[in-house]
PDB file of C-alpha atoms and ligand atoms in Angstrom:
ATOM      1  CA  UNK A  23    -133.754  81.775-122.541  1.00 52.00           C
ATOM      2  CA  UNK A  24    -130.236  81.240-121.346  1.00 54.00           C
ATOM      3  CA  UNK A  25    -131.230  78.284-119.195  1.00 60.00           C
ATOM      4  CA  UNK A  26    -133.255  76.868-122.120  1.00 58.00           C
ATOM      5  CA  UNK A  27    -130.139  77.042-124.325  1.00 63.00           C
ATOM      6  CA  UNK A  28    -128.003  75.352-121.723  1.00 63.00           C
ATOM      7  CA  UNK A  29    -130.666  72.678-121.292  1.00 57.00           C
ATOM      8  CA  UNK A  30    -130.563  72.041-125.052  1.00 57.00           C
ATOM      9  CA  UNK A  31    -126.782  71.818-125.043  1.00 61.00           C
ATOM     10  CA  UNK A  32    -126.849  69.427-122.089  1.00 54.00           C
ATOM     11  CA  UNK A  33    -129.342  67.246-123.976  1.00 54.00           C
ATOM     12  CA  UNK A  34    -127.145  67.348-127.100  1.00 50.00           C
ATOM     13  CA  UNK A  35    -124.080  66.364-125.083  1.00 50.00           C
ATOM     14  CA  UNK A  36    -126.012  63.507-123.483  1.00 52.00           C
ATOM     15  CA  UNK A  37    -127.175  62.260-126.872  1.00 48.00           C
ATOM     16  CA  UNK A  38    -123.678  62.327-128.344  1.00 47.00           C
ATOM     17  CA  UNK A  39    -122.193  60.633-125.280  1.00 44.00           C
ATOM     18  CA  UNK A  40    -124.777  57.854-125.470  1.00 44.00           C
ATOM     19  CA  UNK A  41    -124.045  57.367-129.182  1.00 42.00           C
ATOM     20  CA  UNK A  42    -120.374  57.278-128.390  1.00 39.00           C
ATOM     21  CA  UNK A  43    -120.701  54.573-125.735  1.00 39.00           C
ATOM     22  CA  UNK A  44    -123.116  52.609-127.910  1.00 35.00           C
ATOM     23  CA  UNK A  45    -120.516  52.675-130.662  1.00 34.00           C
ATOM     24  CA  UNK A  46    -117.775  51.570-128.354  1.00 35.00           C
ATOM     25  CA  UNK A  47    -119.857  48.662-127.082  1.00 37.00           C
ATOM     26  CA  UNK A  48    -120.983  47.737-130.569  1.00 40.00           C
ATOM     27  CA  UNK A  49    -117.470  47.887-132.023  1.00 42.00           C
ATOM     28  CA  UNK A  50    -116.115  45.933-129.111  1.00 53.00           C
ATOM     29  CA  UNK A  51    -118.658  43.141-129.403  1.00 61.00           C
ATOM     30  CA  UNK A  52    -118.133  43.065-133.170  1.00 71.00           C
ATOM     31  CA  UNK A  53    -114.366  43.215-132.891  1.00 89.00           C
ATOM     32  CA  UNK A  54    -113.831  39.752-134.366  1.00 96.00           C
ATOM     33  CA  UNK A  55    -116.912  39.453-136.555  1.00 96.00           C
ATOM     34  CA  UNK A  56    -115.000  39.559-139.860  1.00 96.00           C
ATOM     35  CA  UNK A  57    -112.319  37.217-138.541  1.00 97.00           C
ATOM     36  CA  UNK A  58    -115.023  34.819-137.382  1.00 97.00           C
ATOM     37  CA  UNK A  59    -116.715  34.921-140.780  1.00 97.00           C
ATOM     38  CA  UNK A  60    -113.377  34.138-142.411  1.00 97.00           C
ATOM     39  CA  UNK A  61    -112.836  31.241-139.988  1.00 97.00           C
ATOM     40  CA  UNK A  62    -116.218  29.767-140.871  1.00 98.00           C
ATOM     41  CA  UNK A  63    -115.568  30.178-144.602  1.00 98.00           C
ATOM     42  CA  UNK A  64    -111.991  28.871-144.669  1.00 97.00           C
ATOM     43  CA  UNK A  65    -111.976  26.282-141.901  1.00 96.00           C
ATOM     44  CA  UNK A  66    -115.529  25.044-141.596  1.00 97.00           C
ATOM     45  CA  UNK A  67    -117.318  25.353-144.944  1.00 98.00           C
ATOM     46  CA  UNK A  68    -114.168  24.783-147.039  1.00 97.00           C
ATOM     47  CA  UNK A  69    -113.509  21.540-145.156  1.00 97.00           C
ATOM     48  CA  UNK A  70    -116.941  20.197-145.996  1.00 97.00           C
ATOM     49  CA  UNK A  71    -119.333  21.131-143.174  1.00 98.00           C
ATOM     50  CA  UNK A  72    -122.725  21.684-144.808  1.00 98.00           C
ATOM     51  CA  UNK A  73    -125.372  21.815-142.072  1.00 98.00           C
ATOM     52  CA  UNK A  74    -126.645  25.415-142.150  1.00 98.00           C
ATOM     53  CA  UNK A  75    -127.642  25.297-138.475  1.00 98.00           C
ATOM     54  CA  UNK A  76    -124.075  24.402-137.511  1.00 98.00           C
ATOM     55  CA  UNK A  77    -122.600  27.061-139.810  1.00 98.00           C
ATOM     56  CA  UNK A  78    -124.921  29.723-138.371  1.00 98.00           C
ATOM     57  CA  UNK A  79    -124.095  28.681-134.800  1.00 98.00           C
ATOM     58  CA  UNK A  80    -120.357  28.941-135.548  1.00 98.00           C
ATOM     59  CA  UNK A  81    -120.983  32.451-136.918  1.00 97.00           C
ATOM     60  CA  UNK A  82    -123.047  33.469-133.883  1.00 97.00           C
ATOM     61  CA  UNK A  83    -120.893  32.284-130.990  1.00 97.00           C
ATOM     62  CA  UNK A  84    -117.956  34.563-130.207  1.00 96.00           C
ATOM     63  CA  UNK A  85    -115.215  32.008-129.599  1.00 96.00           C
ATOM     64  CA  UNK A  86    -112.811  34.697-128.325  1.00 96.00           C
ATOM     65  CA  UNK A  87    -114.949  35.069-125.187  1.00 96.00           C
ATOM     66  CA  UNK A  88    -114.284  31.415-124.301  1.00 97.00           C
ATOM     67  CA  UNK A  89    -110.474  31.537-124.355  1.00 96.00           C
ATOM     68  CA  UNK A  90    -108.104  33.234-121.878  1.00 95.00           C
ATOM     69  CA  UNK A  91    -107.603  36.946-122.617  1.00 93.00           C
ATOM     70  CA  UNK A  92    -103.980  36.436-123.733  1.00 94.00           C
ATOM     71  CA  UNK A  93    -105.108  33.942-126.423  1.00 95.00           C
ATOM     72  CA  UNK A  94    -107.987  36.089-127.631  1.00 94.00           C
ATOM     73  CA  UNK A  95    -106.312  36.987-130.909  1.00 93.00           C
ATOM     74  CA  UNK A  96    -105.718  33.319-131.705  1.00 96.00           C
ATOM     75  CA  UNK A  97    -109.346  32.391-131.005  1.00 96.00           C
ATOM     76  CA  UNK A  98    -110.281  32.066-134.676  1.00 97.00           C
ATOM     77  CA  UNK A  99    -107.276  30.046-135.797  1.00 95.00           C
ATOM     78  CA  UNK A 100    -107.986  26.397-136.508  1.00 90.00           C
ATOM     79  CA  UNK A 101    -106.330  24.996-133.409  1.00 93.00           C
ATOM     80  CA  UNK A 102    -107.151  23.932-129.892  1.00 92.00           C
ATOM     81  CA  UNK A 103    -106.165  26.406-127.160  1.00 95.00           C
ATOM     82  CA  UNK A 104    -105.329  26.000-123.496  1.00 94.00           C
ATOM     83  CA  UNK A 105    -108.117  26.968-121.077  1.00 94.00           C
ATOM     84  CA  UNK A 106    -106.235  26.220-117.837  1.00 92.00           C
ATOM     85  CA  UNK A 107    -106.150  23.142-115.549  1.00 91.00           C
ATOM     86  CA  UNK A 108    -104.292  21.293-118.341  1.00 90.00           C
ATOM     87  CA  UNK A 109    -107.451  21.301-120.484  1.00 92.00           C
ATOM     88  CA  UNK A 110    -108.144  22.648-123.974  1.00 92.00           C
ATOM     89  CA  UNK A 111    -110.951  24.135-126.035  1.00 93.00           C
ATOM     90  CA  UNK A 112    -111.241  22.004-129.183  1.00 93.00           C
ATOM     91  CA  UNK A 113    -110.269  23.209-132.633  1.00 94.00           C
ATOM     92  CA  UNK A 114    -113.249  24.969-134.352  1.00 97.00           C
ATOM     93  CA  UNK A 115    -113.408  22.484-137.254  1.00 97.00           C
ATOM     94  CA  UNK A 116    -113.672  19.518-134.879  1.00 97.00           C
ATOM     95  CA  UNK A 117    -116.447  21.286-132.924  1.00 98.00           C
ATOM     96  CA  UNK A 118    -118.360  21.875-136.174  1.00 98.00           C
ATOM     97  CA  UNK A 119    -117.709  18.350-137.472  1.00 98.00           C
ATOM     98  CA  UNK A 120    -118.834  16.660-134.244  1.00 98.00           C
ATOM     99  CA  UNK A 121    -121.932  18.830-134.030  1.00 98.00           C
ATOM    100  CA  UNK A 122    -122.846  18.115-137.655  1.00 98.00           C
ATOM    101  CA  UNK A 123    -122.562  14.338-137.277  1.00 98.00           C
ATOM    102  CA  UNK A 124    -125.330  14.424-134.628  1.00 98.00           C
ATOM    103  CA  UNK A 125    -127.846  15.691-137.186  1.00 98.00           C
ATOM    104  CA  UNK A 126    -129.534  17.949-134.621  1.00 98.00           C
ATOM    105  CA  UNK A 127    -133.124  19.219-134.680  1.00 98.00           C
ATOM    106  CA  UNK A 128    -134.442  22.137-132.652  1.00 98.00           C
ATOM    107  CA  UNK A 129    -136.627  20.217-130.198  1.00 98.00           C
ATOM    108  CA  UNK A 130    -133.831  17.820-129.198  1.00 98.00           C
ATOM    109  CA  UNK A 131    -132.246  17.260-125.795  1.00 98.00           C
ATOM    110  CA  UNK A 132    -128.467  16.885-125.954  1.00 98.00           C
ATOM    111  CA  UNK A 133    -125.942  15.790-123.338  1.00 99.00           C
ATOM    112  CA  UNK A 134    -122.334  16.976-123.479  1.00 98.00           C
ATOM    113  CA  UNK A 135    -119.545  15.423-121.411  1.00 98.00           C
ATOM    114  CA  UNK A 136    -116.673  17.844-120.732  1.00 98.00           C
ATOM    115  CA  UNK A 137    -118.034  21.408-120.529  1.00 98.00           C
ATOM    116  CA  UNK A 138    -114.513  22.902-120.448  1.00 97.00           C
ATOM    117  CA  UNK A 139    -114.801  26.500-121.620  1.00 97.00           C
ATOM    118  CA  UNK A 140    -118.518  26.171-122.432  1.00 98.00           C
ATOM    119  CA  UNK A 141    -117.946  26.876-126.150  1.00 98.00           C
ATOM    120  CA  UNK A 142    -119.344  23.576-127.450  1.00 98.00           C
ATOM    121  CA  UNK A 143    -122.324  23.947-125.080  1.00 98.00           C
ATOM    122  CA  UNK A 144    -123.025  27.399-126.559  1.00 98.00           C
ATOM    123  CA  UNK A 145    -122.852  26.004-130.112  1.00 98.00           C
ATOM    124  CA  UNK A 146    -125.352  23.291-129.138  1.00 98.00           C
ATOM    125  CA  UNK A 147    -127.612  25.823-127.405  1.00 98.00           C
ATOM    126  CA  UNK A 148    -127.807  27.855-130.619  1.00 98.00           C
ATOM    127  CA  UNK A 149    -129.273  24.794-132.354  1.00 98.00           C
ATOM    128  CA  UNK A 150    -131.341  22.748-129.892  1.00 98.00           C
ATOM    129  CA  UNK A 151    -133.856  23.534-127.140  1.00 98.00           C
ATOM    130  CA  UNK A 152    -132.214  21.645-124.271  1.00 98.00           C
ATOM    131  CA  UNK A 153    -128.516  21.278-123.507  1.00 98.00           C
ATOM    132  CA  UNK A 154    -127.095  19.380-120.522  1.00 98.00           C
ATOM    133  CA  UNK A 155    -123.363  19.528-119.907  1.00 98.00           C
ATOM    134  CA  UNK A 156    -121.161  17.943-117.236  1.00 98.00           C
ATOM    135  CA  UNK A 157    -117.667  19.033-116.206  1.00 98.00           C
ATOM    136  CA  UNK A 158    -115.501  17.206-113.670  1.00 97.00           C
ATOM    137  CA  UNK A 159    -113.141  20.103-112.826  1.00 96.00           C
ATOM    138  CA  UNK A 160    -115.062  22.473-110.592  1.00 97.00           C
ATOM    139  CA  UNK A 161    -113.173  25.690-111.430  1.00 96.00           C
ATOM    140  CA  UNK A 162    -113.790  25.172-115.167  1.00 97.00           C
ATOM    141  CA  UNK A 163    -117.451  24.295-114.657  1.00 97.00           C
ATOM    142  CA  UNK A 164    -118.056  27.391-112.538  1.00 98.00           C
ATOM    143  CA  UNK A 165    -116.281  29.657-114.993  1.00 97.00           C
ATOM    144  CA  UNK A 166    -118.289  28.267-117.919  1.00 98.00           C
ATOM    145  CA  UNK A 167    -121.523  28.681-115.940  1.00 98.00           C
ATOM    146  CA  UNK A 168    -120.782  32.353-115.259  1.00 97.00           C
ATOM    147  CA  UNK A 169    -119.900  33.049-118.887  1.00 97.00           C
ATOM    148  CA  UNK A 170    -122.890  31.207-120.372  1.00 98.00           C
ATOM    149  CA  UNK A 171    -125.237  32.991-117.965  1.00 97.00           C
ATOM    150  CA  UNK A 172    -123.746  36.352-118.891  1.00 97.00           C
ATOM    151  CA  UNK A 173    -124.404  35.490-122.545  1.00 97.00           C
ATOM    152  CA  UNK A 174    -128.025  34.812-121.563  1.00 97.00           C
ATOM    153  CA  UNK A 175    -128.246  31.144-122.582  1.00 98.00           C
ATOM    154  CA  UNK A 176    -131.328  29.902-120.768  1.00 97.00           C
ATOM    155  CA  UNK A 177    -131.378  26.429-122.328  1.00 98.00           C
ATOM    156  CA  UNK A 178    -128.078  25.147-120.897  1.00 98.00           C
ATOM    157  CA  UNK A 179    -128.011  23.090-117.688  1.00 98.00           C
ATOM    158  CA  UNK A 180    -124.592  22.555-116.161  1.00 98.00           C
ATOM    159  CA  UNK A 181    -123.398  20.120-113.541  1.00 98.00           C
ATOM    160  CA  UNK A 182    -120.083  19.517-111.829  1.00 98.00           C
ATOM    161  CA  UNK A 183    -119.482  15.783-111.668  1.00 98.00           C
ATOM    162  CA  UNK A 184    -118.203  12.686-113.386  1.00 98.00           C
ATOM    163  CA  UNK A 185    -119.685  12.608-116.884  1.00 98.00           C
ATOM    164  CA  UNK A 186    -118.858   8.906-117.278  1.00 98.00           C
ATOM    165  CA  UNK A 187    -122.037   8.301-115.303  1.00 98.00           C
ATOM    166  CA  UNK A 188    -124.153  10.543-117.513  1.00 98.00           C
ATOM    167  CA  UNK A 189    -127.138  12.475-116.121  1.00 98.00           C
ATOM    168  CA  UNK A 190    -129.763   9.859-115.336  1.00 98.00           C
ATOM    169  CA  UNK A 191    -132.450  12.257-114.056  1.00 98.00           C
ATOM    170  CA  UNK A 192    -132.665  13.899-117.475  1.00 98.00           C
ATOM    171  CA  UNK A 193    -132.168  10.824-119.672  1.00 98.00           C
ATOM    172  CA  UNK A 194    -132.839   9.634-122.284  1.00 98.00           C
ATOM    173  CA  UNK A 195    -131.037  12.013-124.621  1.00 98.00           C
ATOM    174  CA  UNK A 196    -131.596  12.456-128.346  1.00 98.00           C
ATOM    175  CA  UNK A 197    -127.865  12.950-128.796  1.00 98.00           C
ATOM    176  CA  UNK A 198    -124.681  12.737-126.724  1.00 99.00           C
ATOM    177  CA  UNK A 199    -121.390  14.496-127.462  1.00 98.00           C
ATOM    178  CA  UNK A 200    -118.286  13.527-125.521  1.00 98.00           C
ATOM    179  CA  UNK A 201    -115.341  15.936-125.641  1.00 98.00           C
ATOM    180  CA  UNK A 202    -112.838  13.955-123.558  1.00 97.00           C
ATOM    181  CA  UNK A 203    -111.566  10.497-124.473  1.00 97.00           C
ATOM    182  CA  UNK A 204    -112.240   7.292-122.539  1.00 98.00           C
ATOM    183  CA  UNK A 205    -110.702   4.023-123.720  1.00 96.00           C
ATOM    184  CA  UNK A 206    -114.066   2.353-124.146  1.00 96.00           C
ATOM    185  CA  UNK A 207    -117.599   3.610-124.466  1.00 97.00           C
ATOM    186  CA  UNK A 208    -119.111   4.395-121.016  1.00 98.00           C
ATOM    187  CA  UNK A 209    -121.979   1.982-120.343  1.00 98.00           C
ATOM    188  CA  UNK A 210    -124.206   4.607-118.626  1.00 98.00           C
ATOM    189  CA  UNK A 211    -123.978   6.869-121.676  1.00 98.00           C
ATOM    190  CA  UNK A 212    -124.967   3.994-123.934  1.00 98.00           C
ATOM    191  CA  UNK A 213    -127.984   3.355-121.709  1.00 98.00           C
ATOM    192  CA  UNK A 214    -128.992   7.024-121.577  1.00 98.00           C
ATOM    193  CA  UNK A 215    -129.036   7.412-125.352  1.00 98.00           C
ATOM    194  CA  UNK A 216    -132.512   7.321-126.876  1.00 98.00           C
ATOM    195  CA  UNK A 217    -133.457   4.663-129.429  1.00 98.00           C
ATOM    196  CA  UNK A 218    -132.531   6.182-132.814  1.00 98.00           C
ATOM    197  CA  UNK A 219    -130.197   8.643-131.066  1.00 98.00           C
ATOM    198  CA  UNK A 220    -126.587   9.419-131.985  1.00 98.00           C
ATOM    199  CA  UNK A 221    -123.472   9.681-129.856  1.00 98.00           C
ATOM    200  CA  UNK A 222    -120.174  11.157-131.035  1.00 98.00           C
ATOM    201  CA  UNK A 223    -117.170  10.219-128.902  1.00 98.00           C
ATOM    202  CA  UNK A 224    -113.361  10.071-129.147  1.00 98.00           C
ATOM    203  CA  UNK A 225    -112.181   6.621-128.089  1.00 98.00           C
ATOM    204  CA  UNK A 226    -108.656   5.440-127.321  1.00 95.00           C
ATOM    205  CA  UNK A 227    -105.526   6.007-125.277  1.00 87.00           C
ATOM    206  CA  UNK A 228    -103.627   9.256-124.856  1.00 78.00           C
ATOM    207  CA  UNK A 229    -101.654   8.924-128.099  1.00 79.00           C
ATOM    208  CA  UNK A 230    -104.064   7.647-130.724  1.00 85.00           C
ATOM    209  CA  UNK A 231    -107.803   8.063-130.665  1.00 95.00           C
ATOM    210  CA  UNK A 232    -110.601   7.706-133.141  1.00 97.00           C
ATOM    211  CA  UNK A 233    -113.654   9.889-133.318  1.00 98.00           C
ATOM    212  CA  UNK A 234    -116.531   7.420-133.450  1.00 98.00           C
ATOM    213  CA  UNK A 235    -120.203   7.971-134.236  1.00 98.00           C
ATOM    214  CA  UNK A 236    -122.656   5.519-132.698  1.00 98.00           C
ATOM    215  CA  UNK A 237    -126.296   5.207-133.616  1.00 98.00           C
ATOM    216  CA  UNK A 238    -128.696   3.269-131.393  1.00 98.00           C
ATOM    217  CA  UNK A 239    -130.803   0.894-133.448  1.00 97.00           C
ATOM    218  CA  UNK A 240    -132.989  -1.779-131.833  1.00 97.00           C
ATOM    219  CA  UNK A 241    -131.152  -1.178-128.572  1.00 95.00           C
ATOM    220  CA  UNK A 242    -127.733  -1.823-130.163  1.00 96.00           C
ATOM    221  CA  UNK A 243    -125.009   0.646-131.088  1.00 97.00           C
ATOM    222  CA  UNK A 244    -124.004   0.793-134.747  1.00 98.00           C
ATOM    223  CA  UNK A 245    -120.454   2.114-135.103  1.00 98.00           C
ATOM    224  CA  UNK A 246    -118.957   4.433-137.706  1.00 98.00           C
ATOM    225  CA  UNK A 247    -115.406   5.775-137.534  1.00 97.00           C
ATOM    226  CA  UNK A 248    -115.252   9.479-138.434  1.00 97.00           C
ATOM    227  CA  UNK A 249    -111.649  10.677-138.095  1.00 95.00           C
ATOM    228  CA  UNK A 250    -108.402  10.294-136.155  1.00 95.00           C
ATOM    229  CA  UNK A 251    -108.337  12.858-133.327  1.00 95.00           C
ATOM    230  CA  UNK A 252    -106.517  13.830-130.147  1.00 93.00           C
ATOM    231  CA  UNK A 253    -108.581  14.809-127.112  1.00 94.00           C
ATOM    232  CA  UNK A 254    -107.722  15.146-123.431  1.00 93.00           C
ATOM    233  CA  UNK A 255    -108.469  11.904-121.555  1.00 95.00           C
ATOM    234  CA  UNK A 256    -111.710  11.289-119.691  1.00 97.00           C
ATOM    235  CA  UNK A 257    -110.736  11.251-116.039  1.00 96.00           C
ATOM    236  CA  UNK A 258    -112.276   9.874-112.851  1.00 95.00           C
ATOM    237  CA  UNK A 259    -112.764  11.635-109.517  1.00 91.00           C
ATOM    238  CA  UNK A 260    -109.381  10.263-108.370  1.00 92.00           C
ATOM    239  CA  UNK A 261    -107.644  11.705-111.445  1.00 88.00           C
ATOM    240  CA  UNK A 262    -107.067   8.296-113.119  1.00 93.00           C
ATOM    241  CA  UNK A 263    -108.009   7.812-116.764  1.00 94.00           C
ATOM    242  CA  UNK A 264    -111.088   5.911-117.795  1.00 96.00           C
TER     243      UNK A 264
HETATM  244  N1  SAH B 321    -116.175  20.960-124.848  1.00 80.19           N
HETATM  245  C1  SAH B 321    -115.097  21.767-124.302  1.00 80.19           C
HETATM  246  C2  SAH B 321    -113.751  21.096-124.507  1.00 80.19           C
HETATM  247  C3  SAH B 321    -113.297  20.623-123.226  1.00 80.19           C
HETATM  248  S1  SAH B 321    -111.837  19.675-123.124  1.00 80.19           S
HETATM  249  C4  SAH B 321    -115.111  23.171-124.839  1.00 80.19           C
HETATM  250  O1  SAH B 321    -115.905  23.470-125.732  1.00 80.19           O
HETATM  251  O2  SAH B 321    -114.327  23.995-124.357  1.00 80.19           O
HETATM  252  C5  SAH B 321    -112.501  18.286-122.241  1.00 80.19           C
HETATM  253  C6  SAH B 321    -113.074  18.570-120.876  1.00 80.19           C
HETATM  254  O3  SAH B 321    -113.536  17.339-120.351  1.00 80.19           O
HETATM  255  C7  SAH B 321    -112.096  19.136-119.855  1.00 80.19           C
HETATM  256  O4  SAH B 321    -112.594  20.352-119.363  1.00 80.19           O
HETATM  257  C8  SAH B 321    -112.041  18.068-118.782  1.00 80.19           C
HETATM  258  O5  SAH B 321    -111.889  18.589-117.494  1.00 80.19           O
HETATM  259  C9  SAH B 321    -113.388  17.386-118.951  1.00 80.19           C
HETATM  260  N2  SAH B 321    -113.480  16.029-118.409  1.00 80.19           N
HETATM  261  C10 SAH B 321    -112.545  15.051-118.363  1.00 80.19           C
HETATM  262  N3  SAH B 321    -113.032  13.939-117.781  1.00 80.19           N
HETATM  263  C11 SAH B 321    -114.330  14.204-117.469  1.00 80.19           C
HETATM  264  C12 SAH B 321    -115.376  13.453-116.851  1.00 80.19           C
HETATM  265  N4  SAH B 321    -115.182  12.207-116.401  1.00 80.19           N
HETATM  266  N5  SAH B 321    -116.576  14.052-116.699  1.00 80.19           N
HETATM  267  C13 SAH B 321    -116.793  15.325-117.113  1.00 80.19           C
HETATM  268  N6  SAH B 321    -115.834  16.084-117.695  1.00 80.19           N
HETATM  269  C14 SAH B 321    -114.616  15.539-117.868  1.00 80.19           C
END
């Protein structure tokens, strides 16, 4: 009888401990949920983003996981943040705006140039079936790969390399999103965009750039200027700007 009672109490302790750790994990992973909802309401929806798929993706992806620990509490402010190696994670509104302009559908294949933290890749992976992303700085690419794998994204393919050249083996792409700024549109990216496809890209020097949306129609790119922006430059293997 005594051993039965102690067995019961051991079971009860085990149950309460497992509830306790479940709660801790749950609270921890939900730590910024309200703040994230507020960010989406005040910075994304209020500024005119309407695509429900984009809004849902911005609600789902925990941006604080993609920034350095000491910036975690700033992760939901509408600003870019440093991610090391002189690079930045883009401001949430710009991520949402760029994603929305591509008019994405689930079955699409999208190429991103400039993986950086992996945040934009995660947003894309919430929406489309196939994401390809290229990062030129190895340490950033490897870090993003580890994080995206730990978050169980199975539809993101990453490569370390020069994104100016695109990813020929997997072309053509339904959409291309470039998150670093070359002066002019990279020819290989133009070629790897599908007929009817869209490419969003910041173009210009290091001071002034324009976010430009291109649509490929009859083999030609039709240009539409979206907004003035400031991105890090697109660089070559030797560190020079494109
Ligand atoms: N999309 C990123 C933002 C990254 S900032 C995010 O969500 O966090 C732009 C990134 O482009 C930087 O990481 C930079 O290293 C990378 N980059 C610059 N030139 C590149 C090139 N030629 N090919 C691929 N990536 C490049």
